[in-house]
mmCIF file with all atom_site columns, C-alpha atoms in Angstrom:
data_model
loop_
_atom_site.group_PDB
_atom_site.id
_atom_site.type_symbol
_atom_site.label_atom_id
_atom_site.label_alt_id
_atom_site.label_comp_id
_atom_site.label_asym_id
_atom_site.label_entity_id
_atom_site.label_seq_id
_atom_site.pdbx_PDB_ins_code
_atom_site.Cartn_x
_atom_site.Cartn_y
_atom_site.Cartn_z
_atom_site.occupancy
_atom_site.B_iso_or_equiv
_atom_site.pdbx_formal_charge
_atom_site.auth_seq_id
_atom_site.auth_comp_id
_atom_site.auth_asym_id
_atom_site.auth_atom_id
_atom_site.pdbx_PDB_model_num
ATOM 1   C CA . MET A 1 1   ? 0.000  0.000  0.000   1.00 0.00 ? 1   MET A CA 1
ATOM 2   C CA . THR A 1 2   ? 1.128  3.530  -0.748  1.00 0.00 ? 2   THR A CA 1
ATOM 3   C CA . ASP A 1 3   ? 1.024  4.681  2.856   1.00 0.00 ? 3   ASP A CA 1
ATOM 4   C CA . GLU A 1 4   ? 3.499  1.948  3.796   1.00 0.00 ? 4   GLU A CA 1
ATOM 5   C CA . LYS A 1 5   ? 6.192  3.281  1.483   1.00 0.00 ? 5   LYS A CA 1
ATOM 6   C CA . PRO A 1 6   ? 8.871  5.676  2.761   1.00 0.00 ? 6   PRO A CA 1
ATOM 7   C CA . TYR A 1 7   ? 8.317  9.155  1.394   1.00 0.00 ? 7   TYR A CA 1
ATOM 8   C CA . SER A 1 8   ? 10.451 12.214 0.743   1.00 0.00 ? 8   SER A CA 1
ATOM 9   C CA . GLN A 1 9   ? 8.744  15.477 -0.158  1.00 0.00 ? 9   GLN A CA 1
ATOM 10  C CA . ALA A 1 10  ? 12.058 16.827 -1.453  1.00 0.00 ? 10  ALA A CA 1
ATOM 11  C CA . CYS A 1 11  ? 12.242 13.966 -3.965  1.00 0.00 ? 11  CYS A CA 1
ATOM 12  C CA . GLU A 1 12  ? 8.754  14.735 -5.208  1.00 0.00 ? 12  GLU A CA 1
ATOM 13  C CA . ASN A 1 13  ? 9.610  18.413 -5.524  1.00 0.00 ? 13  ASN A CA 1
ATOM 14  C CA . ASN A 1 14  ? 12.839 18.004 -7.471  1.00 0.00 ? 14  ASN A CA 1
ATOM 15  C CA . LYS A 1 15  ? 12.493 14.761 -9.453  1.00 0.00 ? 15  LYS A CA 1
ATOM 16  C CA . GLN A 1 16  ? 11.152 16.333 -12.641 1.00 0.00 ? 16  GLN A CA 1
ATOM 17  C CA . VAL A 1 17  ? 13.694 19.151 -12.923 1.00 0.00 ? 17  VAL A CA 1
ATOM 18  C CA . ILE A 1 18  ? 16.521 16.677 -12.272 1.00 0.00 ? 18  ILE A CA 1
ATOM 19  C CA . LEU A 1 19  ? 15.070 14.281 -14.857 1.00 0.00 ? 19  LEU A CA 1
ATOM 20  C CA . GLU A 1 20  ? 15.152 16.972 -17.533 1.00 0.00 ? 20  GLU A CA 1
ATOM 21  C CA . LYS A 1 21  ? 18.920 17.374 -17.056 1.00 0.00 ? 21  LYS A CA 1
ATOM 22  C CA . LEU A 1 22  ? 19.664 13.653 -16.707 1.00 0.00 ? 22  LEU A CA 1
ATOM 23  C CA . ALA A 1 23  ? 17.854 12.953 -19.973 1.00 0.00 ? 23  ALA A CA 1
ATOM 24  C CA . THR A 1 24  ? 20.422 15.146 -21.720 1.00 0.00 ? 24  THR A CA 1
ATOM 25  C CA . VAL A 1 25  ? 23.501 13.973 -19.831 1.00 0.00 ? 25  VAL A CA 1
ATOM 26  C CA . PHE A 1 26  ? 22.642 10.264 -19.960 1.00 0.00 ? 26  PHE A CA 1
ATOM 27  C CA . SER A 1 27  ? 21.359 10.173 -23.545 1.00 0.00 ? 27  SER A CA 1
ATOM 28  C CA . GLY A 1 28  ? 22.987 6.867  -24.480 1.00 0.00 ? 28  GLY A CA 1
ATOM 29  C CA . SER A 1 29  ? 22.216 3.397  -23.193 1.00 0.00 ? 29  SER A CA 1
ATOM 30  C CA . GLY A 1 30  ? 23.931 1.856  -20.184 1.00 0.00 ? 30  GLY A CA 1
ATOM 31  C CA . THR A 1 31  ? 23.673 1.367  -16.445 1.00 0.00 ? 31  THR A CA 1
ATOM 32  C CA . ILE A 1 32  ? 23.561 4.344  -14.091 1.00 0.00 ? 32  ILE A CA 1
ATOM 33  C CA . LEU A 1 33  ? 24.653 3.867  -10.480 1.00 0.00 ? 33  LEU A CA 1
ATOM 34  C CA . GLU A 1 34  ? 22.616 5.893  -7.995  1.00 0.00 ? 34  GLU A CA 1
ATOM 35  C CA . ILE A 1 35  ? 24.581 6.525  -4.791  1.00 0.00 ? 35  ILE A CA 1
ATOM 36  C CA . GLY A 1 36  ? 22.252 7.111  -1.861  1.00 0.00 ? 36  GLY A CA 1
ATOM 37  C CA . THR A 1 37  ? 18.962 5.917  -3.334  1.00 0.00 ? 37  THR A CA 1
ATOM 38  C CA . GLY A 1 38  ? 17.045 6.580  -0.122  1.00 0.00 ? 38  GLY A CA 1
ATOM 39  C CA . THR A 1 39  ? 13.304 6.065  -0.523  1.00 0.00 ? 39  THR A CA 1
ATOM 40  C CA . GLY A 1 40  ? 13.568 5.006  -4.168  1.00 0.00 ? 40  GLY A CA 1
ATOM 41  C CA . GLN A 1 41  ? 11.331 7.777  -5.518  1.00 0.00 ? 41  GLN A CA 1
ATOM 42  C CA . HIS A 1 42  ? 14.055 9.136  -7.774  1.00 0.00 ? 42  HIS A CA 1
ATOM 43  C CA . ALA A 1 43  ? 14.946 5.668  -9.029  1.00 0.00 ? 43  ALA A CA 1
ATOM 44  C CA . VAL A 1 44  ? 11.368 4.899  -10.024 1.00 0.00 ? 44  VAL A CA 1
ATOM 45  C CA . HIS A 1 45  ? 10.799 8.271  -11.686 1.00 0.00 ? 45  HIS A CA 1
ATOM 46  C CA . PHE A 1 46  ? 14.051 8.222  -13.642 1.00 0.00 ? 46  PHE A CA 1
ATOM 47  C CA . ALA A 1 47  ? 13.799 4.576  -14.714 1.00 0.00 ? 47  ALA A CA 1
ATOM 48  C CA . THR A 1 48  ? 10.198 5.115  -15.826 1.00 0.00 ? 48  THR A CA 1
ATOM 49  C CA . ASN A 1 49  ? 11.084 8.117  -17.967 1.00 0.00 ? 49  ASN A CA 1
ATOM 50  C CA . LEU A 1 50  ? 14.512 6.971  -19.191 1.00 0.00 ? 50  LEU A CA 1
ATOM 51  C CA . PRO A 1 51  ? 13.745 3.461  -20.472 1.00 0.00 ? 51  PRO A CA 1
ATOM 52  C CA . HIS A 1 52  ? 17.001 3.334  -22.469 1.00 0.00 ? 52  HIS A CA 1
ATOM 53  C CA . LEU A 1 53  ? 18.894 3.188  -19.159 1.00 0.00 ? 53  LEU A CA 1
ATOM 54  C CA . THR A 1 54  ? 19.244 0.520  -16.505 1.00 0.00 ? 54  THR A CA 1
ATOM 55  C CA . TRP A 1 55  ? 19.085 2.062  -13.040 1.00 0.00 ? 55  TRP A CA 1
ATOM 56  C CA . GLN A 1 56  ? 21.262 0.593  -10.293 1.00 0.00 ? 56  GLN A CA 1
ATOM 57  C CA . PRO A 1 57  ? 20.097 1.740  -6.837  1.00 0.00 ? 57  PRO A CA 1
ATOM 58  C CA . SER A 1 58  ? 22.529 1.657  -3.934  1.00 0.00 ? 58  SER A CA 1
ATOM 59  C CA . ASP A 1 59  ? 22.774 3.017  -0.422  1.00 0.00 ? 59  ASP A CA 1
ATOM 60  C CA . HIS A 1 60  ? 24.679 2.599  2.807   1.00 0.00 ? 60  HIS A CA 1
ATOM 61  C CA . PRO A 1 61  ? 24.518 -0.993 4.118   1.00 0.00 ? 61  PRO A CA 1
ATOM 62  C CA . SER A 1 62  ? 22.291 0.177  6.977   1.00 0.00 ? 62  SER A CA 1
ATOM 63  C CA . ASN A 1 63  ? 19.801 1.812  4.611   1.00 0.00 ? 63  ASN A CA 1
ATOM 64  C CA . TYR A 1 64  ? 19.903 0.154  1.191   1.00 0.00 ? 64  TYR A CA 1
ATOM 65  C CA . GLN A 1 65  ? 16.645 -1.774 1.616   1.00 0.00 ? 65  GLN A CA 1
ATOM 66  C CA . LEU A 1 66  ? 14.608 1.365  2.351   1.00 0.00 ? 66  LEU A CA 1
ATOM 67  C CA . CYS A 1 67  ? 13.795 1.746  -1.354  1.00 0.00 ? 67  CYS A CA 1
ATOM 68  C CA . GLU A 1 68  ? 12.382 -1.753 -1.829  1.00 0.00 ? 68  GLU A CA 1
ATOM 69  C CA . PRO A 1 69  ? 8.671  -0.854 -1.359  1.00 0.00 ? 69  PRO A CA 1
ATOM 70  C CA . TRP A 1 70  ? 8.869  1.714  -4.169  1.00 0.00 ? 70  TRP A CA 1
ATOM 71  C CA . LEU A 1 71  ? 10.875 -0.589 -6.422  1.00 0.00 ? 71  LEU A CA 1
ATOM 72  C CA . SER A 1 72  ? 8.604  -3.546 -5.779  1.00 0.00 ? 72  SER A CA 1
ATOM 73  C CA . GLU A 1 73  ? 5.449  -1.576 -6.527  1.00 0.00 ? 73  GLU A CA 1
ATOM 74  C CA . ALA A 1 74  ? 6.883  -0.090 -9.732  1.00 0.00 ? 74  ALA A CA 1
ATOM 75  C CA . ASN A 1 75  ? 8.184  -3.494 -10.885 1.00 0.00 ? 75  ASN A CA 1
ATOM 76  C CA . LEU A 1 76  ? 10.187 -1.937 -13.713 1.00 0.00 ? 76  LEU A CA 1
ATOM 77  C CA . PRO A 1 77  ? 12.394 -4.143 -15.905 1.00 0.00 ? 77  PRO A CA 1
ATOM 78  C CA . ASN A 1 78  ? 15.183 -1.537 -15.993 1.00 0.00 ? 78  ASN A CA 1
ATOM 79  C CA . ILE A 1 79  ? 15.753 -1.189 -12.235 1.00 0.00 ? 79  ILE A CA 1
ATOM 80  C CA . ASN A 1 80  ? 18.224 -3.604 -10.669 1.00 0.00 ? 80  ASN A CA 1
ATOM 81  C CA . GLU A 1 81  ? 18.037 -4.898 -7.130  1.00 0.00 ? 81  GLU A CA 1
ATOM 82  C CA . PRO A 1 82  ? 19.468 -2.327 -4.680  1.00 0.00 ? 82  PRO A CA 1
ATOM 83  C CA . LEU A 1 83  ? 23.053 -2.799 -3.567  1.00 0.00 ? 83  LEU A CA 1
ATOM 84  C CA . ALA A 1 84  ? 24.610 -2.201 -0.165  1.00 0.00 ? 84  ALA A CA 1
ATOM 85  C CA . LEU A 1 85  ? 27.377 0.302  -0.850  1.00 0.00 ? 85  LEU A CA 1
ATOM 86  C CA . ASN A 1 86  ? 29.751 1.840  1.662   1.00 0.00 ? 86  ASN A CA 1
ATOM 87  C CA . VAL A 1 87  ? 31.556 4.528  -0.330  1.00 0.00 ? 87  VAL A CA 1
ATOM 88  C CA . ILE A 1 88  ? 34.738 4.198  1.732   1.00 0.00 ? 88  ILE A CA 1
ATOM 89  C CA . ALA A 1 89  ? 35.183 0.564  0.625   1.00 0.00 ? 89  ALA A CA 1
ATOM 90  C CA . ASP A 1 90  ? 38.174 0.009  -1.657  1.00 0.00 ? 90  ASP A CA 1
ATOM 91  C CA . ASP A 1 91  ? 36.142 -2.179 -4.012  1.00 0.00 ? 91  ASP A CA 1
ATOM 92  C CA . TRP A 1 92  ? 32.576 -1.076 -4.569  1.00 0.00 ? 92  TRP A CA 1
ATOM 93  C CA . GLN A 1 93  ? 31.585 -4.379 -6.200  1.00 0.00 ? 93  GLN A CA 1
ATOM 94  C CA . VAL A 1 94  ? 29.060 -2.752 -8.526  1.00 0.00 ? 94  VAL A CA 1
ATOM 95  C CA . PRO A 1 95  ? 28.227 -3.900 -12.059 1.00 0.00 ? 95  PRO A CA 1
ATOM 96  C CA . THR A 1 96  ? 29.790 -2.186 -15.055 1.00 0.00 ? 96  THR A CA 1
ATOM 97  C CA . ILE A 1 97  ? 28.317 1.302  -15.212 1.00 0.00 ? 97  ILE A CA 1
ATOM 98  C CA . SER A 1 98  ? 28.325 4.102  -17.759 1.00 0.00 ? 98  SER A CA 1
ATOM 99  C CA . GLY A 1 99  ? 27.297 6.929  -15.433 1.00 0.00 ? 99  GLY A CA 1
ATOM 100 C CA . ALA A 1 100 ? 26.599 7.827  -11.808 1.00 0.00 ? 100 ALA A CA 1
ATOM 101 C CA . PHE A 1 101 ? 24.087 10.004 -9.983  1.00 0.00 ? 101 PHE A CA 1
ATOM 102 C CA . SER A 1 102 ? 23.734 11.111 -6.383  1.00 0.00 ? 102 SER A CA 1
ATOM 103 C CA . ALA A 1 103 ? 21.308 13.520 -4.741  1.00 0.00 ? 103 ALA A CA 1
ATOM 104 C CA . ASN A 1 104 ? 21.572 15.213 -1.359  1.00 0.00 ? 104 ASN A CA 1
ATOM 105 C CA . THR A 1 105 ? 24.437 13.046 -0.150  1.00 0.00 ? 105 THR A CA 1
ATOM 106 C CA . ALA A 1 106 ? 27.556 15.234 -0.074  1.00 0.00 ? 106 ALA A CA 1
ATOM 107 C CA . HIS A 1 107 ? 26.291 17.318 2.843   1.00 0.00 ? 107 HIS A CA 1
ATOM 108 C CA . ILE A 1 108 ? 25.328 14.333 5.008   1.00 0.00 ? 108 ILE A CA 1
ATOM 109 C CA . MET A 1 109 ? 28.542 12.402 4.375   1.00 0.00 ? 109 MET A CA 1
ATOM 110 C CA . SER A 1 110 ? 31.727 13.180 6.282   1.00 0.00 ? 110 SER A CA 1
ATOM 111 C CA . TRP A 1 111 ? 34.394 14.862 4.164   1.00 0.00 ? 111 TRP A CA 1
ATOM 112 C CA . PRO A 1 112 ? 36.466 11.644 3.881   1.00 0.00 ? 112 PRO A CA 1
ATOM 113 C CA . GLU A 1 113 ? 33.320 9.927  2.584   1.00 0.00 ? 113 GLU A CA 1
ATOM 114 C CA . VAL A 1 114 ? 32.814 12.669 -0.018  1.00 0.00 ? 114 VAL A CA 1
ATOM 115 C CA . GLU A 1 115 ? 36.405 12.160 -1.142  1.00 0.00 ? 115 GLU A CA 1
ATOM 116 C CA . ALA A 1 116 ? 35.809 8.405  -1.258  1.00 0.00 ? 116 ALA A CA 1
ATOM 117 C CA . MET A 1 117 ? 32.662 8.893  -3.341  1.00 0.00 ? 117 MET A CA 1
ATOM 118 C CA . PHE A 1 118 ? 34.591 10.828 -5.976  1.00 0.00 ? 118 PHE A CA 1
ATOM 119 C CA . ARG A 1 119 ? 37.397 8.275  -5.900  1.00 0.00 ? 119 ARG A CA 1
ATOM 120 C CA . GLY A 1 120 ? 34.996 5.350  -6.290  1.00 0.00 ? 120 GLY A CA 1
ATOM 121 C CA . VAL A 1 121 ? 33.000 7.008  -9.046  1.00 0.00 ? 121 VAL A CA 1
ATOM 122 C CA . SER A 1 122 ? 36.174 7.764  -10.972 1.00 0.00 ? 122 SER A CA 1
ATOM 123 C CA . SER A 1 123 ? 37.445 4.203  -10.677 1.00 0.00 ? 123 SER A CA 1
ATOM 124 C CA . ASN A 1 124 ? 34.161 2.784  -11.994 1.00 0.00 ? 124 ASN A CA 1
ATOM 125 C CA . LEU A 1 125 ? 33.633 5.151  -14.950 1.00 0.00 ? 125 LEU A CA 1
ATOM 126 C CA . GLN A 1 126 ? 35.383 5.253  -18.291 1.00 0.00 ? 126 GLN A CA 1
ATOM 127 C CA . LEU A 1 127 ? 36.750 8.261  -20.158 1.00 0.00 ? 127 LEU A CA 1
ATOM 128 C CA . HIS A 1 128 ? 34.090 10.922 -20.920 1.00 0.00 ? 128 HIS A CA 1
ATOM 129 C CA . GLU A 1 129 ? 31.409 9.274  -18.765 1.00 0.00 ? 129 GLU A CA 1
ATOM 130 C CA . ALA A 1 130 ? 29.493 11.499 -16.326 1.00 0.00 ? 130 ALA A CA 1
ATOM 131 C CA . PHE A 1 131 ? 28.738 11.799 -12.617 1.00 0.00 ? 131 PHE A CA 1
ATOM 132 C CA . CYS A 1 132 ? 25.764 14.022 -11.726 1.00 0.00 ? 132 CYS A CA 1
ATOM 133 C CA . LEU A 1 133 ? 25.712 15.367 -8.171  1.00 0.00 ? 133 LEU A CA 1
ATOM 134 C CA . TYR A 1 134 ? 22.648 17.238 -6.875  1.00 0.00 ? 134 TYR A CA 1
ATOM 135 C CA . GLY A 1 135 ? 22.323 19.317 -3.737  1.00 0.00 ? 135 GLY A CA 1
ATOM 136 C CA . PRO A 1 136 ? 23.148 22.644 -2.083  1.00 0.00 ? 136 PRO A CA 1
ATOM 137 C CA . PHE A 1 137 ? 26.714 23.921 -2.460  1.00 0.00 ? 137 PHE A CA 1
ATOM 138 C CA . ASN A 1 138 ? 28.725 26.925 -1.319  1.00 0.00 ? 138 ASN A CA 1
ATOM 139 C CA . TYR A 1 139 ? 30.716 29.235 -3.595  1.00 0.00 ? 139 TYR A CA 1
ATOM 140 C CA . ASN A 1 140 ? 33.874 31.049 -2.538  1.00 0.00 ? 140 ASN A CA 1
ATOM 141 C CA . GLY A 1 141 ? 33.220 29.887 1.007   1.00 0.00 ? 141 GLY A CA 1
ATOM 142 C CA . GLN A 1 142 ? 29.850 31.641 1.088   1.00 0.00 ? 142 GLN A CA 1
ATOM 143 C CA . PHE A 1 143 ? 26.316 30.339 1.425   1.00 0.00 ? 143 PHE A CA 1
ATOM 144 C CA . THR A 1 144 ? 24.068 31.099 -1.532  1.00 0.00 ? 144 THR A CA 1
ATOM 145 C CA . SER A 1 145 ? 21.021 31.806 0.647   1.00 0.00 ? 145 SER A CA 1
ATOM 146 C CA . ALA A 1 146 ? 19.950 32.360 4.234   1.00 0.00 ? 146 ALA A CA 1
ATOM 147 C CA . SER A 1 147 ? 18.022 29.088 4.137   1.00 0.00 ? 147 SER A CA 1
ATOM 148 C CA . ASN A 1 148 ? 21.161 27.196 3.150   1.00 0.00 ? 148 ASN A CA 1
ATOM 149 C CA . ARG A 1 149 ? 23.037 28.803 6.042   1.00 0.00 ? 149 ARG A CA 1
ATOM 150 C CA . GLN A 1 150 ? 20.284 27.674 8.423   1.00 0.00 ? 150 GLN A CA 1
ATOM 151 C CA . PHE A 1 151 ? 20.313 24.205 6.900   1.00 0.00 ? 151 PHE A CA 1
ATOM 152 C CA . ASP A 1 152 ? 24.069 23.942 7.375   1.00 0.00 ? 152 ASP A CA 1
ATOM 153 C CA . THR A 1 153 ? 23.702 24.912 11.043  1.00 0.00 ? 153 THR A CA 1
ATOM 154 C CA . HIS A 1 154 ? 20.984 22.288 11.447  1.00 0.00 ? 154 HIS A CA 1
ATOM 155 C CA . LEU A 1 155 ? 23.218 19.621 9.885   1.00 0.00 ? 155 LEU A CA 1
ATOM 156 C CA . LYS A 1 156 ? 26.195 20.460 12.097  1.00 0.00 ? 156 LYS A CA 1
ATOM 157 C CA . GLN A 1 157 ? 23.994 20.310 15.189  1.00 0.00 ? 157 GLN A CA 1
ATOM 158 C CA . GLN A 1 158 ? 23.141 16.733 14.246  1.00 0.00 ? 158 GLN A CA 1
ATOM 159 C CA . ASN A 1 159 ? 26.718 15.806 13.378  1.00 0.00 ? 159 ASN A CA 1
ATOM 160 C CA . PRO A 1 160 ? 29.715 18.174 13.139  1.00 0.00 ? 160 PRO A CA 1
ATOM 161 C CA . LYS A 1 161 ? 31.051 16.096 10.236  1.00 0.00 ? 161 LYS A CA 1
ATOM 162 C CA . MET A 1 162 ? 28.088 17.055 8.055   1.00 0.00 ? 162 MET A CA 1
ATOM 163 C CA . GLY A 1 163 ? 27.655 20.330 6.210   1.00 0.00 ? 163 GLY A CA 1
ATOM 164 C CA . ILE A 1 164 ? 27.226 22.021 2.846   1.00 0.00 ? 164 ILE A CA 1
ATOM 165 C CA . ARG A 1 165 ? 30.360 21.562 0.722   1.00 0.00 ? 165 ARG A CA 1
ATOM 166 C CA . ASP A 1 166 ? 32.235 24.283 -1.135  1.00 0.00 ? 166 ASP A CA 1
ATOM 167 C CA . ILE A 1 167 ? 32.473 24.018 -4.899  1.00 0.00 ? 167 ILE A CA 1
ATOM 168 C CA . ASP A 1 168 ? 36.201 24.810 -4.906  1.00 0.00 ? 168 ASP A CA 1
ATOM 169 C CA . GLU A 1 169 ? 36.942 21.901 -2.583  1.00 0.00 ? 169 GLU A CA 1
ATOM 170 C CA . LEU A 1 170 ? 34.831 19.602 -4.743  1.00 0.00 ? 170 LEU A CA 1
ATOM 171 C CA . LYS A 1 171 ? 36.691 20.759 -7.847  1.00 0.00 ? 171 LYS A CA 1
ATOM 172 C CA . ARG A 1 172 ? 39.955 19.936 -6.107  1.00 0.00 ? 172 ARG A CA 1
ATOM 173 C CA . ILE A 1 173 ? 38.994 16.370 -5.251  1.00 0.00 ? 173 ILE A CA 1
ATOM 174 C CA . GLY A 1 174 ? 37.418 16.014 -8.678  1.00 0.00 ? 174 GLY A CA 1
ATOM 175 C CA . SER A 1 175 ? 40.675 17.037 -10.298 1.00 0.00 ? 175 SER A CA 1
ATOM 176 C CA . ASP A 1 176 ? 42.600 14.623 -8.085  1.00 0.00 ? 176 ASP A CA 1
ATOM 177 C CA . ASN A 1 177 ? 40.433 11.833 -9.505  1.00 0.00 ? 177 ASN A CA 1
ATOM 178 C CA . GLY A 1 178 ? 40.288 12.867 -13.159 1.00 0.00 ? 178 GLY A CA 1
ATOM 179 C CA . LEU A 1 179 ? 36.804 14.392 -12.884 1.00 0.00 ? 179 LEU A CA 1
ATOM 180 C CA . VAL A 1 180 ? 36.251 17.845 -14.384 1.00 0.00 ? 180 VAL A CA 1
ATOM 181 C CA . LEU A 1 181 ? 33.209 19.990 -13.631 1.00 0.00 ? 181 LEU A CA 1
ATOM 182 C CA . GLU A 1 182 ? 31.549 20.308 -17.025 1.00 0.00 ? 182 GLU A CA 1
ATOM 183 C CA . SER A 1 183 ? 28.219 21.929 -16.069 1.00 0.00 ? 183 SER A CA 1
ATOM 184 C CA . ASP A 1 184 ? 26.737 23.640 -13.031 1.00 0.00 ? 184 ASP A CA 1
ATOM 185 C CA . PHE A 1 185 ? 22.970 23.971 -13.365 1.00 0.00 ? 185 PHE A CA 1
ATOM 186 C CA . GLU A 1 186 ? 20.849 26.176 -11.133 1.00 0.00 ? 186 GLU A CA 1
ATOM 187 C CA . MET A 1 187 ? 17.967 24.208 -9.621  1.00 0.00 ? 187 MET A CA 1
ATOM 188 C CA . PRO A 1 188 ? 14.978 25.126 -7.423  1.00 0.00 ? 188 PRO A CA 1
ATOM 189 C CA . ALA A 1 189 ? 15.248 25.755 -3.676  1.00 0.00 ? 189 ALA A CA 1
ATOM 190 C CA . ASN A 1 190 ? 18.878 26.958 -3.825  1.00 0.00 ? 190 ASN A CA 1
ATOM 191 C CA . ASN A 1 191 ? 20.176 23.636 -5.130  1.00 0.00 ? 191 ASN A CA 1
ATOM 192 C CA . ARG A 1 192 ? 22.501 22.850 -8.036  1.00 0.00 ? 192 ARG A CA 1
ATOM 193 C CA . LEU A 1 193 ? 23.125 19.940 -10.363 1.00 0.00 ? 193 LEU A CA 1
ATOM 194 C CA . LEU A 1 194 ? 26.839 19.467 -10.941 1.00 0.00 ? 194 LEU A CA 1
ATOM 195 C CA . VAL A 1 195 ? 27.901 17.394 -13.937 1.00 0.00 ? 195 VAL A CA 1
ATOM 196 C CA . TRP A 1 196 ? 31.392 15.927 -13.646 1.00 0.00 ? 196 TRP A CA 1
ATOM 197 C CA . ARG A 1 197 ? 33.033 14.291 -16.633 1.00 0.00 ? 197 ARG A CA 1
ATOM 198 C CA . VAL A 1 198 ? 35.915 11.799 -16.613 1.00 0.00 ? 198 VAL A CA 1
ATOM 199 C CA . HIS A 1 199 ? 38.876 13.397 -18.337 1.00 0.00 ? 199 HIS A CA 1
ATOM 200 C CA . GLY A 1 200 ? 41.591 11.126 -17.000 1.00 0.00 ? 200 GLY A CA 1
ATOM 201 C CA . THR A 1 201 ? 44.293 11.855 -14.421 1.00 0.00 ? 201 THR A CA 1
#
């Protein structure tokens, strides 16, 4: 039943605008790894509307089964079973992928986990393949809105290791792993969609 499924209002609010960008970035066929699938709402929406792709959900080992009610109800042929993925693992043990996507993860991961995410994405993608990262980001060490500043404070109260990441720091770890920021799209509610492309180290 619908009321038994986990639900994220943020996913409902942003899924269509993200889809419009993903449809352009991931225009070819292949498997897309979603890091931090959460409820599964994004996975279902994207797999439904991008039938040329196979969607590979994944999440932290403590959370990766959260999406199963949504996936089971949708019963789509192009969504794989969700994988338990700890980004700090040396070997992610994911199938061959041709792209990666993650939404609202960088600010809830610790910084070493963010670095590990970029490292793992880079090691699993081939030249010119893309990694799309959605969420709020800072620029030149500054918050882009008062609401983002408040959100960052809220995150740090929960866990000092969390917080909104600065684009310059992300560019640095991207560069260290052969990922170049190709596009930076403005999105609703003071969010961005960053498109990183593998250019080799």
